[in-house]
PDB file of C-alpha atoms and ligand atoms in Angstrom:
ATOM      1  CA  MET A   1     -72.477  88.581 122.614  1.00 81.00           C
ATOM      2  CA  GLU A   2     -73.998  86.310 119.967  1.00 96.00           C
ATOM      3  CA  ILE A   3     -74.779  82.906 121.177  1.00 98.00           C
ATOM      4  CA  TYR A   4     -72.784  80.800 118.659  1.00 98.00           C
ATOM      5  CA  GLN A   5     -69.619  83.191 119.946  1.00 98.00           C
ATOM      6  CA  GLN A   6     -70.505  82.539 123.449  1.00 98.00           C
ATOM      7  CA  ILE A   7     -70.842  78.543 122.830  1.00 98.00           C
ATOM      8  CA  LEU A   8     -67.559  78.526 121.128  1.00 98.00           C
ATOM      9  CA  ASN A   9     -65.947  80.813 123.758  1.00 98.00           C
ATOM     10  CA  HIS A  10     -67.001  78.436 126.290  1.00 98.00           C
ATOM     11  CA  SER A  11     -65.753  75.448 124.427  1.00 98.00           C
ATOM     12  CA  ASN A  12     -62.350  76.780 123.914  1.00 97.00           C
ATOM     13  CA  GLN A  13     -62.193  77.525 127.482  1.00 97.00           C
ATOM     14  CA  GLY A  14     -63.367  74.066 128.614  1.00 98.00           C
ATOM     15  CA  LYS A  15     -66.288  75.436 130.411  1.00 98.00           C
ATOM     16  CA  LYS A  16     -69.033  73.040 130.163  1.00 98.00           C
ATOM     17  CA  GLN A  17     -72.569  74.175 129.413  1.00 98.00           C
ATOM     18  CA  ILE A  18     -76.129  72.648 129.850  1.00 98.00           C
ATOM     19  CA  ALA A  19     -79.115  73.181 127.833  1.00 98.00           C
ATOM     20  CA  VAL A  20     -82.871  72.712 129.517  1.00 98.00           C
ATOM     21  CA  LEU A  21     -84.938  71.059 126.520  1.00 97.00           C
ATOM     22  CA  ILE A  22     -88.615  72.142 126.775  1.00 97.00           C
ATOM     23  CA  ASP A  23     -91.398  70.438 124.808  1.00 95.00           C
ATOM     24  CA  PRO A  24     -93.978  72.810 124.704  1.00 94.00           C
ATOM     25  CA  ASP A  25     -96.521  69.558 124.295  1.00 91.00           C
ATOM     26  CA  LYS A  26     -95.404  67.898 127.216  1.00 93.00           C
ATOM     27  CA  LEU A  27     -95.942  70.641 129.713  1.00 94.00           C
ATOM     28  CA  LEU A  28     -98.378  72.886 131.394  1.00 94.00           C
ATOM     29  CA  ASN A  29     -97.808  76.578 131.244  1.00 95.00           C
ATOM     30  CA  ARG A  30     -97.473  76.441 134.706  1.00 96.00           C
ATOM     31  CA  ASP A  31     -94.724  73.655 134.418  1.00 96.00           C
ATOM     32  CA  VAL A  32     -93.034  75.990 132.130  1.00 97.00           C
ATOM     33  CA  GLU A  33     -92.947  78.903 134.700  1.00 97.00           C
ATOM     34  CA  ARG A  34     -91.653  76.529 137.364  1.00 97.00           C
ATOM     35  CA  ILE A  35     -88.683  75.259 135.208  1.00 97.00           C
ATOM     36  CA  ALA A  36     -87.790  78.813 133.895  1.00 98.00           C
ATOM     37  CA  GLN A  37     -87.548  79.615 137.557  1.00 98.00           C
ATOM     38  CA  ASP A  38     -85.586  76.949 138.783  1.00 97.00           C
ATOM     39  CA  ALA A  39     -83.143  76.839 135.889  1.00 98.00           C
ATOM     40  CA  SER A  40     -82.594  80.660 136.311  1.00 98.00           C
ATOM     41  CA  LYS A  41     -81.504  79.952 140.209  1.00 98.00           C
ATOM     42  CA  SER A  42     -79.454  76.853 138.953  1.00 98.00           C
ATOM     43  CA  GLY A  43     -77.130  78.901 136.611  1.00 98.00           C
ATOM     44  CA  VAL A  44     -78.504  76.887 133.211  1.00 98.00           C
ATOM     45  CA  ASP A  45     -77.016  78.037 130.020  1.00 98.00           C
ATOM     46  CA  TYR A  46     -79.588  77.807 127.592  1.00 98.00           C
ATOM     47  CA  PHE A  47     -83.198  76.714 126.891  1.00 98.00           C
ATOM     48  CA  PHE A  48     -84.001  74.362 123.798  1.00 98.00           C
ATOM     49  CA  VAL A  49     -87.507  74.516 122.686  1.00 97.00           C
ATOM     50  CA  GLY A  50     -89.060  71.965 120.561  1.00 95.00           C
ATOM     51  CA  GLY A  51     -90.429  68.452 119.929  1.00 88.00           C
ATOM     52  CA  SER A  52     -90.495  65.826 117.424  1.00 83.00           C
ATOM     53  CA  LEU A  53     -94.487  66.769 116.783  1.00 81.00           C
ATOM     54  CA  LEU A  54     -96.239  69.609 118.400  1.00 82.00           C
ATOM     55  CA  VAL A  55     -99.962  69.079 118.678  1.00 83.00           C
ATOM     56  CA  ASN A  56    -101.079  71.729 120.983  1.00 83.00           C
ATOM     57  CA  ASN A  57     -99.597  74.976 119.203  1.00 83.00           C
ATOM     58  CA  GLU A  58     -98.361  76.264 122.286  1.00 91.00           C
ATOM     59  CA  LEU A  59     -94.888  77.245 121.274  1.00 95.00           C
ATOM     60  CA  ASP A  60     -95.216  80.828 121.345  1.00 95.00           C
ATOM     61  CA  LEU A  61     -96.868  80.796 124.787  1.00 96.00           C
ATOM     62  CA  CYS A  62     -94.084  78.565 125.942  1.00 97.00           C
ATOM     63  CA  ILE A  63     -91.208  80.848 124.799  1.00 98.00           C
ATOM     64  CA  LYS A  64     -93.167  83.901 126.358  1.00 98.00           C
ATOM     65  CA  THR A  65     -93.489  82.087 129.708  1.00 98.00           C
ATOM     66  CA  LEU A  66     -89.817  81.466 129.563  1.00 98.00           C
ATOM     67  CA  LYS A  67     -88.883  84.713 128.659  1.00 98.00           C
ATOM     68  CA  ALA A  68     -91.116  86.261 131.197  1.00 98.00           C
ATOM     69  CA  ASN A  69     -89.552  84.342 134.086  1.00 98.00           C
ATOM     70  CA  SER A  70     -85.636  84.189 133.079  1.00 98.00           C
ATOM     71  CA  GLU A  71     -83.130  85.505 131.179  1.00 98.00           C
ATOM     72  CA  ILE A  72     -81.810  82.486 129.929  1.00 98.00           C
ATOM     73  CA  PRO A  73     -81.160  82.532 126.209  1.00 98.00           C
ATOM     74  CA  VAL A  74     -83.909  80.546 124.241  1.00 98.00           C
ATOM     75  CA  ILE A  75     -82.904  78.576 121.096  1.00 98.00           C
ATOM     76  CA  LEU A  76     -85.225  76.909 118.810  1.00 98.00           C
ATOM     77  CA  PHE A  77     -84.504  73.150 118.346  1.00 97.00           C
ATOM     78  CA  PRO A  78     -87.137  72.436 115.808  1.00 95.00           C
ATOM     79  CA  GLY A  79     -88.567  68.995 114.869  1.00 91.00           C
ATOM     80  CA  ASN A  80     -89.996  70.538 111.655  1.00 89.00           C
ATOM     81  CA  THR A  81     -90.703  73.768 109.848  1.00 89.00           C
ATOM     82  CA  MET A  82     -93.778  74.895 111.736  1.00 88.00           C
ATOM     83  CA  GLN A  83     -91.762  75.275 115.096  1.00 90.00           C
ATOM     84  CA  MET A  84     -90.392  78.533 114.418  1.00 93.00           C
ATOM     85  CA  SER A  85     -91.135  81.926 116.350  1.00 95.00           C
ATOM     86  CA  TRP A  86     -89.434  85.251 116.363  1.00 95.00           C
ATOM     87  CA  ARG A  87     -90.023  85.466 120.208  1.00 97.00           C
ATOM     88  CA  ALA A  88     -87.030  83.239 120.555  1.00 98.00           C
ATOM     89  CA  ASP A  89     -83.156  84.293 120.362  1.00 98.00           C
ATOM     90  CA  ALA A  90     -81.702  81.785 117.939  1.00 98.00           C
ATOM     91  CA  ILE A  91     -82.427  78.739 116.052  1.00 98.00           C
ATOM     92  CA  LEU A  92     -80.489  75.254 115.516  1.00 98.00           C
ATOM     93  CA  PHE A  93     -80.738  74.907 111.767  1.00 98.00           C
ATOM     94  CA  LEU A  94     -80.571  71.282 111.978  1.00 97.00           C
ATOM     95  CA  SER A  95     -79.342  69.176 109.086  1.00 98.00           C
ATOM     96  CA  LEU A  96     -79.829  65.284 110.000  1.00 98.00           C
ATOM     97  CA  ILE A  97     -76.348  64.276 108.660  1.00 98.00           C
ATOM     98  CA  SER A  98     -76.616  60.704 109.961  1.00 98.00           C
ATOM     99  CA  GLY A  99     -79.804  59.920 107.746  1.00 98.00           C
ATOM    100  CA  ARG A 100     -79.784  59.939 103.844  1.00 98.00           C
ATOM    101  CA  ASN A 101     -83.486  61.511 103.738  1.00 98.00           C
ATOM    102  CA  ALA A 102     -82.711  64.543 101.439  1.00 98.00           C
ATOM    103  CA  GLU A 103     -85.655  66.627 102.938  1.00 97.00           C
ATOM    104  CA  MET A 104     -83.938  66.666 106.301  1.00 97.00           C
ATOM    105  CA  LEU A 105     -80.812  67.048 105.149  1.00 98.00           C
ATOM    106  CA  ILE A 106     -81.453  70.388 102.929  1.00 98.00           C
ATOM    107  CA  GLY A 107     -85.278  70.146 101.620  1.00 97.00           C
ATOM    108  CA  ARG A 108     -86.804  71.563 104.675  1.00 97.00           C
ATOM    109  CA  HIS A 109     -83.825  74.417 105.047  1.00 97.00           C
ATOM    110  CA  VAL A 110     -84.876  75.612 101.504  1.00 98.00           C
ATOM    111  CA  ILE A 111     -88.344  76.159 102.772  1.00 97.00           C
ATOM    112  CA  ALA A 112     -87.420  77.947 105.974  1.00 97.00           C
ATOM    113  CA  ALA A 113     -84.631  79.820 104.516  1.00 98.00           C
ATOM    114  CA  PRO A 114     -86.805  83.059 103.489  1.00 97.00           C
ATOM    115  CA  TYR A 115     -88.534  83.128 106.903  1.00 96.00           C
ATOM    116  CA  LEU A 116     -85.252  82.960 108.755  1.00 97.00           C
ATOM    117  CA  LYS A 117     -83.709  85.613 106.377  1.00 98.00           C
ATOM    118  CA  LEU A 118     -86.356  88.246 107.566  1.00 98.00           C
ATOM    119  CA  SER A 119     -86.335  87.042 111.222  1.00 97.00           C
ATOM    120  CA  PRO A 120     -84.064  88.571 113.973  1.00 97.00           C
ATOM    121  CA  LEU A 121     -83.210  85.049 114.924  1.00 98.00           C
ATOM    122  CA  GLU A 122     -79.522  83.984 115.120  1.00 98.00           C
ATOM    123  CA  VAL A 123     -79.474  81.150 112.754  1.00 98.00           C
ATOM    124  CA  ILE A 124     -76.901  78.399 113.971  1.00 98.00           C
ATOM    125  CA  SER A 125     -76.182  75.433 111.583  1.00 98.00           C
ATOM    126  CA  CYS A 126     -75.799  72.125 113.065  1.00 98.00           C
ATOM    127  CA  GLY A 127     -75.226  68.472 112.189  1.00 98.00           C
ATOM    128  CA  TYR A 128     -77.490  66.617 113.877  1.00 98.00           C
ATOM    129  CA  MET A 129     -76.656  62.680 114.414  1.00 98.00           C
ATOM    130  CA  LEU A 130     -79.085  60.219 115.671  1.00 98.00           C
ATOM    131  CA  VAL A 131     -77.415  57.596 117.370  1.00 98.00           C
ATOM    132  CA  GLU A 132     -79.103  53.981 118.130  1.00 98.00           C
ATOM    133  CA  SER A 133     -80.452  53.995 121.698  1.00 97.00           C
ATOM    134  CA  GLY A 134     -82.368  50.490 122.514  1.00 95.00           C
ATOM    135  CA  LYS A 135     -85.885  51.314 120.989  1.00 92.00           C
ATOM    136  CA  THR A 136     -87.082  53.311 118.033  1.00 93.00           C
ATOM    137  CA  THR A 137     -87.071  57.004 119.127  1.00 93.00           C
ATOM    138  CA  ALA A 138     -89.678  59.459 117.945  1.00 92.00           C
ATOM    139  CA  VAL A 139     -87.056  61.377 115.863  1.00 92.00           C
ATOM    140  CA  GLU A 140     -86.138  58.099 113.945  1.00 94.00           C
ATOM    141  CA  TYR A 141     -89.695  57.519 113.140  1.00 94.00           C
ATOM    142  CA  MET A 142     -90.381  61.256 112.175  1.00 93.00           C
ATOM    143  CA  SER A 143     -87.243  61.772 110.118  1.00 95.00           C
ATOM    144  CA  ASN A 144     -87.785  58.520 108.436  1.00 95.00           C
ATOM    145  CA  THR A 145     -83.860  57.953 109.027  1.00 97.00           C
ATOM    146  CA  MET A 146     -81.806  55.058 110.408  1.00 97.00           C
ATOM    147  CA  PRO A 147     -79.690  56.061 113.254  1.00 98.00           C
ATOM    148  CA  ILE A 148     -75.929  55.197 113.498  1.00 98.00           C
ATOM    149  CA  PRO A 149     -75.637  52.012 115.332  1.00 98.00           C
ATOM    150  CA  SER A 150     -74.284  52.640 118.955  1.00 98.00           C
ATOM    151  CA  ASP A 151     -71.042  50.525 118.319  1.00 98.00           C
ATOM    152  CA  LYS A 152     -69.730  52.002 114.932  1.00 98.00           C
ATOM    153  CA  MET A 153     -67.181  54.599 116.158  1.00 98.00           C
ATOM    154  CA  ASP A 154     -65.827  55.018 112.483  1.00 98.00           C
ATOM    155  CA  ILE A 155     -69.233  56.081 111.154  1.00 98.00           C
ATOM    156  CA  ALA A 156     -69.847  58.395 114.076  1.00 98.00           C
ATOM    157  CA  ILE A 157     -66.497  60.095 113.601  1.00 98.00           C
ATOM    158  CA  CYS A 158     -66.580  60.248 109.854  1.00 98.00           C
ATOM    159  CA  THR A 159     -69.942  61.831 109.769  1.00 98.00           C
ATOM    160  CA  ALA A 160     -69.035  64.594 112.000  1.00 99.00           C
ATOM    161  CA  MET A 161     -65.882  65.261 110.526  1.00 98.00           C
ATOM    162  CA  ALA A 162     -67.822  65.481 107.264  1.00 98.00           C
ATOM    163  CA  GLY A 163     -70.320  67.754 109.148  1.00 98.00           C
ATOM    164  CA  GLU A 164     -67.365  70.161 110.118  1.00 98.00           C
ATOM    165  CA  MET A 165     -65.857  70.063 106.683  1.00 98.00           C
ATOM    166  CA  LEU A 166     -69.354  71.213 105.339  1.00 98.00           C
ATOM    167  CA  GLY A 167     -68.992  74.228 107.553  1.00 98.00           C
ATOM    168  CA  LEU A 168     -71.648  73.288 109.968  1.00 98.00           C
ATOM    169  CA  LYS A 169     -70.895  75.243 113.220  1.00 98.00           C
ATOM    170  CA  LEU A 170     -72.010  72.450 115.767  1.00 98.00           C
ATOM    171  CA  ILE A 171     -72.134  68.635 116.061  1.00 98.00           C
ATOM    172  CA  TYR A 172     -75.146  67.216 117.968  1.00 98.00           C
ATOM    173  CA  LEU A 173     -75.141  63.551 119.020  1.00 98.00           C
ATOM    174  CA  GLU A 174     -78.579  62.779 119.824  1.00 98.00           C
ATOM    175  CA  ALA A 175     -79.944  59.631 121.617  1.00 98.00           C
ATOM    176  CA  GLY A 176     -83.541  60.585 121.202  1.00 96.00           C
ATOM    177  CA  SER A 177     -85.809  62.079 123.860  1.00 94.00           C
ATOM    178  CA  GLY A 178     -86.317  59.438 126.752  1.00 94.00           C
ATOM    179  CA  ALA A 179     -83.747  57.241 125.075  1.00 96.00           C
ATOM    180  CA  GLN A 180     -83.129  53.866 126.662  1.00 96.00           C
ATOM    181  CA  GLN A 181     -79.459  54.214 126.526  1.00 98.00           C
ATOM    182  CA  SER A 182     -77.951  57.798 126.278  1.00 98.00           C
ATOM    183  CA  ILE A 183     -74.736  58.092 124.039  1.00 98.00           C
ATOM    184  CA  PRO A 184     -71.980  55.842 124.907  1.00 98.00           C
ATOM    185  CA  ALA A 185     -69.031  57.926 126.391  1.00 98.00           C
ATOM    186  CA  ASN A 186     -66.357  56.314 124.211  1.00 98.00           C
ATOM    187  CA  MET A 187     -68.490  57.613 121.335  1.00 98.00           C
ATOM    188  CA  ILE A 188     -68.557  61.426 122.912  1.00 98.00           C
ATOM    189  CA  GLU A 189     -64.770  60.630 123.508  1.00 98.00           C
ATOM    190  CA  GLN A 190     -63.851  59.947 120.010  1.00 98.00           C
ATOM    191  CA  VAL A 191     -66.133  62.214 118.205  1.00 98.00           C
ATOM    192  CA  LYS A 192     -64.965  64.947 120.271  1.00 98.00           C
ATOM    193  CA  GLN A 193     -61.268  64.372 119.628  1.00 98.00           C
ATOM    194  CA  SER A 194     -62.007  64.277 115.558  1.00 98.00           C
ATOM    195  CA  ILE A 195     -63.629  67.874 115.393  1.00 98.00           C
ATOM    196  CA  GLN A 196     -62.791  71.265 116.287  1.00 98.00           C
ATOM    197  CA  ILE A 197     -66.312  72.704 116.735  1.00 98.00           C
ATOM    198  CA  PRO A 198     -68.208  72.425 119.610  1.00 98.00           C
ATOM    199  CA  LEU A 199     -70.279  69.265 120.549  1.00 98.00           C
ATOM    200  CA  ILE A 200     -73.637  68.842 121.877  1.00 98.00           C
ATOM    201  CA  THR A 201     -74.985  65.377 123.344  1.00 98.00           C
ATOM    202  CA  GLY A 202     -78.217  64.682 124.713  1.00 98.00           C
ATOM    203  CA  GLY A 203     -81.103  61.876 125.252  1.00 98.00           C
ATOM    204  CA  GLY A 204     -81.724  59.578 128.049  1.00 97.00           C
ATOM    205  CA  LEU A 205     -79.564  61.502 130.775  1.00 98.00           C
ATOM    206  CA  ARG A 206     -81.633  60.955 133.859  1.00 97.00           C
ATOM    207  CA  THR A 207     -78.806  61.191 136.908  1.00 97.00           C
ATOM    208  CA  PRO A 208     -76.148  63.806 137.702  1.00 98.00           C
ATOM    209  CA  GLU A 209     -73.558  61.392 137.342  1.00 98.00           C
ATOM    210  CA  LYS A 210     -74.593  60.566 133.695  1.00 98.00           C
ATOM    211  CA  ALA A 211     -74.825  64.041 132.978  1.00 98.00           C
ATOM    212  CA  LYS A 212     -71.413  64.605 134.183  1.00 98.00           C
ATOM    213  CA  GLU A 213     -70.059  61.459 132.483  1.00 98.00           C
ATOM    214  CA  ALA A 214     -71.030  63.096 129.284  1.00 98.00           C
ATOM    215  CA  ALA A 215     -69.634  66.352 129.812  1.00 98.00           C
ATOM    216  CA  VAL A 216     -66.239  64.805 131.147  1.00 98.00           C
ATOM    217  CA  SER A 217     -66.265  62.636 128.001  1.00 98.00           C
ATOM    218  CA  GLY A 218     -65.765  65.784 125.852  1.00 98.00           C
ATOM    219  CA  SER A 219     -69.837  67.196 125.351  1.00 98.00           C
ATOM    220  CA  ASP A 220     -69.508  71.073 125.529  1.00 98.00           C
ATOM    221  CA  ILE A 221     -73.171  71.287 125.997  1.00 98.00           C
ATOM    222  CA  VAL A 222     -75.328  68.663 127.689  1.00 98.00           C
ATOM    223  CA  VAL A 223     -79.034  68.591 127.121  1.00 98.00           C
ATOM    224  CA  ILE A 224     -81.489  67.578 129.380  1.00 98.00           C
ATOM    225  CA  GLY A 225     -85.447  67.330 129.134  1.00 97.00           C
ATOM    226  CA  THR A 226     -87.256  64.506 130.200  1.00 96.00           C
ATOM    227  CA  ALA A 227     -85.632  64.291 133.541  1.00 97.00           C
ATOM    228  CA  PHE A 228     -87.071  67.735 134.488  1.00 96.00           C
ATOM    229  CA  GLU A 229     -90.496  67.106 133.208  1.00 92.00           C
ATOM    230  CA  LYS A 230     -91.640  65.722 136.442  1.00 85.00           C
ATOM    231  CA  ASN A 231     -89.121  66.948 138.731  1.00 91.00           C
ATOM    232  CA  SER A 232     -87.515  70.654 138.168  1.00 92.00           C
ATOM    233  CA  GLY A 233     -85.848  70.086 141.418  1.00 93.00           C
ATOM    234  CA  LEU A 234     -83.279  67.964 139.852  1.00 97.00           C
ATOM    235  CA  ILE A 235     -82.333  71.099 137.682  1.00 98.00           C
ATOM    236  CA  ALA A 236     -79.813  72.788 140.102  1.00 98.00           C
ATOM    237  CA  GLU A 237     -78.165  69.440 140.728  1.00 98.00           C
ATOM    238  CA  MET A 238     -77.738  68.378 137.252  1.00 98.00           C
ATOM    239  CA  ALA A 239     -76.554  71.979 136.236  1.00 98.00           C
ATOM    240  CA  ASP A 240     -73.816  71.671 139.007  1.00 98.00           C
ATOM    241  CA  ALA A 241     -72.985  68.303 138.003  1.00 98.00           C
ATOM    242  CA  VAL A 242     -72.363  69.538 134.185  1.00 98.00           C
ATOM    243  CA  HIS A 243     -70.418  72.700 135.340  1.00 98.00           C
ATOM    244  CA  SER A 244     -68.215  70.766 137.829  1.00 98.00           C
ATOM    245  CA  ALA A 245     -66.623  68.958 134.541  1.00 98.00           C
ATOM    246  CA  SER A 246     -65.369  72.253 133.442  1.00 98.00           C
ATOM    247  CA  ARG A 247     -61.762  72.483 132.845  1.00 87.00           C
ATOM    248  CA  ILE A 248     -60.168  74.602 135.590  1.00 73.00           C
ATOM    249  CA  SER A 249     -57.723  77.046 134.149  1.00 52.00           C
TER     250      SER A 249
HETATM  251  C1  1GP B 301     -83.771  65.128 123.282  1.00 65.60           C
HETATM  252  O1  1GP B 301     -81.562  65.346 123.763  1.00 65.60           O
HETATM  253  C2  1GP B 301     -82.658  65.716 124.254  1.00 65.60           C
HETATM  254  O2  1GP B 301     -83.395  65.853 121.757  1.00 65.60           O
HETATM  255  C3  1GP B 301     -83.008  65.309 125.580  1.00 65.60           C
HETATM  256  O3  1GP B 301     -83.236  63.891 125.733  1.00 65.60           O
HETATM  257  O4  1GP B 301     -85.634  64.241 127.218  1.00 65.60           O
HETATM  258  O5  1GP B 301     -84.099  62.469 127.137  1.00 65.60           O
HETATM  259  O6  1GP B 301     -83.453  64.240 128.218  1.00 65.60           O
HETATM  260  P1  1GP B 301     -84.192  63.561 126.997  1.00 65.60           P
END
């Protein structure tokens, strides 16, 4: 089954999913191997792979290692057009709809389109919304955009609604990797109630309690990266916490 269809089915059935974010620059290959094995044992649903800036050119190796150690689908989560690889299964085609930087809204997409057309990757369009989280994040700086203030619910809701009306298939509420404050629960709730398409949230989730809260509030996919970089032993607990928020039918 195509990955988007799987996300949609799970969302419709109230089954919560967890994605482990791998930033190839922040991990040694042996750490990627360990995370892949722990994630497989823990029932993790997806790997997201990417970073705001990759310096070490380890993207292909990283995906190869994930594929050799698990059967979990690998979805590119690119910080820029150089972060693409045919080894992955799918790509989040991110349009930064919280910002007003034309390059991030459509410019880079035009450049990437012919490559993606030729590739076997499943392309999943995604409205990417950066939310203010306490300090300047790498995404904010690299994208040269202003995040949505965390108390401006109406802006977040209307932005997500507009993204859905434009035909985007997912909405991603992002506090930024390593964020001081994760996305407020009431923002997740209100955005979820305003759209029909699946909702992804992430950034700054460090405990199983916070991960579960994000899922209970309405996230269909909860993304966690930094918390696992030093302690992949936490993956099982986080995965259980997210999955336990699923609606029982
Ligand atoms: C970043 O939302 C993800 O894009 C994950 O953030 O690294 O803080 O878990 P963390």
